[in-house]
Short mmCIF file of C-alpha atoms in Angstrom, two decimals:
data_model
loop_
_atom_site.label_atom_id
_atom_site.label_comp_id
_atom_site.label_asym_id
_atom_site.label_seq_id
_atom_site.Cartn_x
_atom_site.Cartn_y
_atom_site.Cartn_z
CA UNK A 1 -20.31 134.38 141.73
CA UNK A 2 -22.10 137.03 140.19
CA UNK A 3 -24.74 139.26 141.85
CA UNK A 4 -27.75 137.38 139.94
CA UNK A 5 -26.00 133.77 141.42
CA UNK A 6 -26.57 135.43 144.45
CA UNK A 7 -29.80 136.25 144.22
CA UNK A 8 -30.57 132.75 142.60
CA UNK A 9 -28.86 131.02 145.73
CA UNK A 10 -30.59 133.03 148.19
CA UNK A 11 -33.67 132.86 146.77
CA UNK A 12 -33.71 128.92 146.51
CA UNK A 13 -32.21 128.51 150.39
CA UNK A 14 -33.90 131.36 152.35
CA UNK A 15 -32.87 129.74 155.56
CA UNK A 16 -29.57 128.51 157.12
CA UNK A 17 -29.17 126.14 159.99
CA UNK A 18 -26.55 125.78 162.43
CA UNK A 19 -26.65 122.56 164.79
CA UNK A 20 -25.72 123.87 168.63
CA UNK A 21 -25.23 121.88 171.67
CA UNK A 22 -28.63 121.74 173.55
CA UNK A 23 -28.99 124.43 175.85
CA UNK A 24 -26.31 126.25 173.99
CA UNK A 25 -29.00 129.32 173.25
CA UNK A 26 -28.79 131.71 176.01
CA UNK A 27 -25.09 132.18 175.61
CA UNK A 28 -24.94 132.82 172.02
CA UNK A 29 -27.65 134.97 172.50
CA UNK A 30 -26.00 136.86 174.76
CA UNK A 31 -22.25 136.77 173.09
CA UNK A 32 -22.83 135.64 169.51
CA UNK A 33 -22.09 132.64 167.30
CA UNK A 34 -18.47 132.27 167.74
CA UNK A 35 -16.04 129.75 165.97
CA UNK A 36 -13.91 127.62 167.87
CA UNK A 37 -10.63 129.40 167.93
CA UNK A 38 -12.75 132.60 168.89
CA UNK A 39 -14.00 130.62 172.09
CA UNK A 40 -10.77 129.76 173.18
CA UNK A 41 -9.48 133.63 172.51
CA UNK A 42 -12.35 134.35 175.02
CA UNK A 43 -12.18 131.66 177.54
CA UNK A 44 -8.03 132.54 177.69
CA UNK A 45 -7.54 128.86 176.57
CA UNK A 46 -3.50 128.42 175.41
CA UNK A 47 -1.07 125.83 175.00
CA UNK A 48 -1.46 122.31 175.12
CA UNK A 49 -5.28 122.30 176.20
CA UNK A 50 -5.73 124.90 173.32
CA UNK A 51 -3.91 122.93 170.89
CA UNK A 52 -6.00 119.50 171.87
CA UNK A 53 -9.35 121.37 170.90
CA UNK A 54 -7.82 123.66 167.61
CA UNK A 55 -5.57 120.94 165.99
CA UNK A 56 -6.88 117.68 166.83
CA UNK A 57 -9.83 115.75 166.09
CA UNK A 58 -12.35 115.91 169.43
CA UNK A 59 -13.29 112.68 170.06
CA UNK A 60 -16.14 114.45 172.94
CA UNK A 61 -17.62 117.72 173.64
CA UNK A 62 -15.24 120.52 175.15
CA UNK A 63 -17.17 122.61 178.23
CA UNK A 64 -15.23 125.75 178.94
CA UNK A 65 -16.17 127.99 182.05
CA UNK A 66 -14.53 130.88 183.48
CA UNK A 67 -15.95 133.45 186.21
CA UNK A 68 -17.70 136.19 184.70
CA UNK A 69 -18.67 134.21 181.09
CA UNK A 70 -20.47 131.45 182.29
CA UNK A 71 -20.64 127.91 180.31
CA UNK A 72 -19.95 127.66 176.72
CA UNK A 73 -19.45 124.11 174.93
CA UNK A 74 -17.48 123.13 171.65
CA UNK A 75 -18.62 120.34 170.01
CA UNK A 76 -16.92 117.18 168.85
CA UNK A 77 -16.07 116.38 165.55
CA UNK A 78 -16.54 113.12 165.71
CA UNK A 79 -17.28 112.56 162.23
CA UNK A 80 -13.64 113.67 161.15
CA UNK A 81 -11.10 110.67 160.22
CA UNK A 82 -7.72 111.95 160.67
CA UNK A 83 -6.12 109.18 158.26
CA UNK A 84 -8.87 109.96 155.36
CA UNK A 85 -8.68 113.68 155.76
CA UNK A 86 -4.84 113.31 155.39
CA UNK A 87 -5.05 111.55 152.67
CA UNK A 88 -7.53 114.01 151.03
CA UNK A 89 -5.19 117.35 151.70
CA UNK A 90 -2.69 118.74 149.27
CA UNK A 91 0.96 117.32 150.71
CA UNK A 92 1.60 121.10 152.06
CA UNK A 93 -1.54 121.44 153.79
CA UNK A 94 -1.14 119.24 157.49
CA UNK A 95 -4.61 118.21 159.23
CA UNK A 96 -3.72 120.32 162.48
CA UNK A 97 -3.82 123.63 159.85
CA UNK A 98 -6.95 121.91 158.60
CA UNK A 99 -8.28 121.72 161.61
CA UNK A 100 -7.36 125.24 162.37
CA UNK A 101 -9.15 126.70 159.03
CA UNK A 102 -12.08 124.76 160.35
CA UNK A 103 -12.01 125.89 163.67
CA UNK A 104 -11.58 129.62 162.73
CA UNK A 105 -14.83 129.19 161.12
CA UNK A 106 -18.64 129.02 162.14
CA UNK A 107 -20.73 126.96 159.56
CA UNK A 108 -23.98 126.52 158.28
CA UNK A 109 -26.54 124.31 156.32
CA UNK A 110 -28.27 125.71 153.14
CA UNK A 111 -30.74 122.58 153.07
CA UNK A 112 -33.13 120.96 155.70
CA UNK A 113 -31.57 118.20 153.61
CA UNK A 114 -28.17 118.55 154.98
CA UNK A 115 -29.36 119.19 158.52
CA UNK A 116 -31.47 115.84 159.02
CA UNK A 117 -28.01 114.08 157.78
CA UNK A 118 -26.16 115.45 160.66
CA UNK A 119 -29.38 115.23 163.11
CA UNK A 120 -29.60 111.35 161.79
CA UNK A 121 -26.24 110.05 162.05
CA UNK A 122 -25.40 107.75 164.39
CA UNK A 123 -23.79 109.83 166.64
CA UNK A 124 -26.02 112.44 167.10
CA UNK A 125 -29.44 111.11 166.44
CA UNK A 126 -30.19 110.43 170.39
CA UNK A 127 -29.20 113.38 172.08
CA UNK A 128 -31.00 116.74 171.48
CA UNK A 129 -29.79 119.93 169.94
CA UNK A 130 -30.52 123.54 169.50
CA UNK A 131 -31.11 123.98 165.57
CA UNK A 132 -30.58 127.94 164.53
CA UNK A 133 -33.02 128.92 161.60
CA UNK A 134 -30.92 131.95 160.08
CA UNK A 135 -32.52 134.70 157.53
CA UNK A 136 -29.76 133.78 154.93
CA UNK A 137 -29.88 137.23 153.47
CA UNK A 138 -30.00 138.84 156.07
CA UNK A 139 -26.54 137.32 157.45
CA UNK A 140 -25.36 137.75 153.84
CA UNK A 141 -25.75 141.60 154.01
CA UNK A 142 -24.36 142.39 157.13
CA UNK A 143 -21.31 139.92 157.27
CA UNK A 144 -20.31 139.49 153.23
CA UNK A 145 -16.75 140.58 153.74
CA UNK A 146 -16.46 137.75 155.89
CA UNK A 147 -18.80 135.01 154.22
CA UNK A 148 -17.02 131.79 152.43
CA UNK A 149 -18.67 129.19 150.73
CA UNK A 150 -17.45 125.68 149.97
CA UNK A 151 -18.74 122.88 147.77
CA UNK A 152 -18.53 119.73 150.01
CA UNK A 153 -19.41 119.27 153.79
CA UNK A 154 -15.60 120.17 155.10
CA UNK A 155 -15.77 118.34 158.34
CA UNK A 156 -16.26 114.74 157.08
CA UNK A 157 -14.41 112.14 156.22
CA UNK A 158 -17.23 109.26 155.73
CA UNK A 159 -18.17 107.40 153.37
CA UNK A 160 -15.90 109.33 151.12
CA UNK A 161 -13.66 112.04 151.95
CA UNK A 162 -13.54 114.63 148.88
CA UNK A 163 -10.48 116.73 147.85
CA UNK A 164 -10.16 119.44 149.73
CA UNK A 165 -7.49 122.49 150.43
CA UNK A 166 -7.25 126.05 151.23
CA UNK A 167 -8.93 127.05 148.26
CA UNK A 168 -12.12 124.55 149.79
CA UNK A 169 -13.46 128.04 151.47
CA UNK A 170 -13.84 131.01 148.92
CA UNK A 171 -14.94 134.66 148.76
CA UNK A 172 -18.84 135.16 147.49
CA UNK A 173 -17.49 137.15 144.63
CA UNK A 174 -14.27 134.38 143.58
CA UNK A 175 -16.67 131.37 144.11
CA UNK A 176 -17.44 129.02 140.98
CA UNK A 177 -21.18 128.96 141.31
CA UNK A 178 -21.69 128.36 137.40
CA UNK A 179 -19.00 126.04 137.21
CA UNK A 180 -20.70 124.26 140.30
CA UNK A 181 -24.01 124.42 138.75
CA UNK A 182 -22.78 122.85 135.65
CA UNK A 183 -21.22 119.41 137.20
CA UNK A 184 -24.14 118.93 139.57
CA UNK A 185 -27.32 119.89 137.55
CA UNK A 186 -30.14 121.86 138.37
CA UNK A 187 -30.99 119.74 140.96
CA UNK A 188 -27.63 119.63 142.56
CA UNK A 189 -25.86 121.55 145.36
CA UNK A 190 -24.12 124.59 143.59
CA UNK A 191 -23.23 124.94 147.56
CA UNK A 192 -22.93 122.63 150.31
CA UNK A 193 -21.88 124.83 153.10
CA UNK A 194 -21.60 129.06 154.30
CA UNK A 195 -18.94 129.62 156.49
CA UNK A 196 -18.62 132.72 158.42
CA UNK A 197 -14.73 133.35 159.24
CA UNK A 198 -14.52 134.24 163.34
CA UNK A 199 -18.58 133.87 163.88
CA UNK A 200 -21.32 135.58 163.75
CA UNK A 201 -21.49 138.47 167.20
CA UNK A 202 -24.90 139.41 166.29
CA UNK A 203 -26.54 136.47 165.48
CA UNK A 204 -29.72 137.62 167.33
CA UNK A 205 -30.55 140.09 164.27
CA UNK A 206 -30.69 137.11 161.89
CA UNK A 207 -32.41 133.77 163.84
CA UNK A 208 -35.84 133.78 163.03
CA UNK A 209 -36.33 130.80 165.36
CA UNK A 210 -34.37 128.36 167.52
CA UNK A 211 -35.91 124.93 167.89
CA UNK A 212 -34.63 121.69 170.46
CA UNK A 213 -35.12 118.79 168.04
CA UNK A 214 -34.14 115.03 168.92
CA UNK A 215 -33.38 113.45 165.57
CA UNK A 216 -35.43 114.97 162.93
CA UNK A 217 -38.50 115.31 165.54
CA UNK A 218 -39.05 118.97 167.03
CA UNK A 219 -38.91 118.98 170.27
CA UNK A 220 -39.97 122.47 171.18
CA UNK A 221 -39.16 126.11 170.32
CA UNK A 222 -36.61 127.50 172.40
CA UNK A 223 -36.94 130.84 171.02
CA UNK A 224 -38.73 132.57 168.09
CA UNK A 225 -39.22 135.97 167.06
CA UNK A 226 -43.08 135.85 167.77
CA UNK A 227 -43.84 132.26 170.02
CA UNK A 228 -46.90 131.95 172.33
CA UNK A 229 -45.16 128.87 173.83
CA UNK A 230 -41.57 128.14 174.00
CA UNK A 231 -38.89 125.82 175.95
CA UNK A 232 -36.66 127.38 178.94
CA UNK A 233 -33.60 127.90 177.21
#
């Protein structure tokens, strides 16, 4: 990706979104956006229970607490079908390392699009979640070095589940944006998801609002930059 693709795809998605567990808020506020396997690093999670959350699909949420940190929760991944996403991996690539890449990751949305998906499906449309609305270039210039982007929505396996492998995830600079561009149209998804490899520690700096939404409704603001009214969160 050149430095003009850059400015092309920032310029078209100005915002990211990240779907949290409701109530979530507070403690990445206070300790950042952190992936999976950087939870478990800080919550001293090893072993077996580690490997049930890293490697393995998560049928249910995962609450860790430990004196001194509080609450945290890792989502499920509900939408992940372990037979599908085998059959979609190269033969040397296993699902637990899969799982892992995924894990070490934190991801977001470049589309409202994309978001109402995941805030529709069937799983998730009744409960309510904290949606993070992220300056994208503002996360772009202070984290670049550790920035991936990937073509298809990595952590599905319904109705179809695309190709995918290590190279899935790639650099800003060694990413095919053009080549993208060309098999999807102007209209297409050059980019279907950022991924941020170990999270994001100062997320703060780059929310410009977080909002409880139910579906595709808006529920409240839980916190904004500038809000006259928002939710206890």
């Amino acid at each position: 990706m050149t430095e003009h693709e850059l400015g092309e795809l920032l310029a078209g998605h100005p915002v990211l979104y990240h779907m949290a567990e409701a109530g979530s808020w507070p403690s990445i506020r206070a300790r950042g956006l952190l992936s999976t396997s950087a939870l478990l690093d800080l919550y001293g999670v090893e072993g077996a229970a580690r490997e049930a959350v890293e490697a393995q699909r998560r049928a249910a949420s995962v609450v860790l607490e430990a004196p001194g940190l509080g609450r945290a929760v890792i989502r499920d991944n509900r939408p992940l079908n372990e037979a599908r996403l085998a059959r979609a991996l190269p033969e040397d690539l296993p699902v637990a390392e899969w799982l892992r890449l995924l894990n070490g990751r934190v991801f977001f949305w470049l589309t409202r699009e994309r978001l109402g998906r995941l805030l529709g499906a069937r799983l998730y449309r009744d409960a309510s979640h904290d949606v993070l609305e992220v300056e994208a270039a503002s996360l772009v210039a202070a984290h670049r070095d550790r920035i991936e982007l990937s073509p298809i929505n990595s952590g599905v396996t319904d109705p179809f589940a695309a190709p995918r492998g290590r190279e899935t995830f790639r650099p800003i600079a060694d990413y095919p944006y053009a080549d993208w561009r060309r098999a999807r149209g102007r209209r297409g998804e050059a980019v279907v998801e950022l991924a941020v490899q170990g999270g994001v520690p100062d997320i703060v700096r780059h929310v410009r609002r977080v909002v409880r939404m139910r579906g595709e409704v808006e529920e409240g603001v839980v916190w904004a930059r500038v809000a006259p009214d928002v939710l206890e969160g």
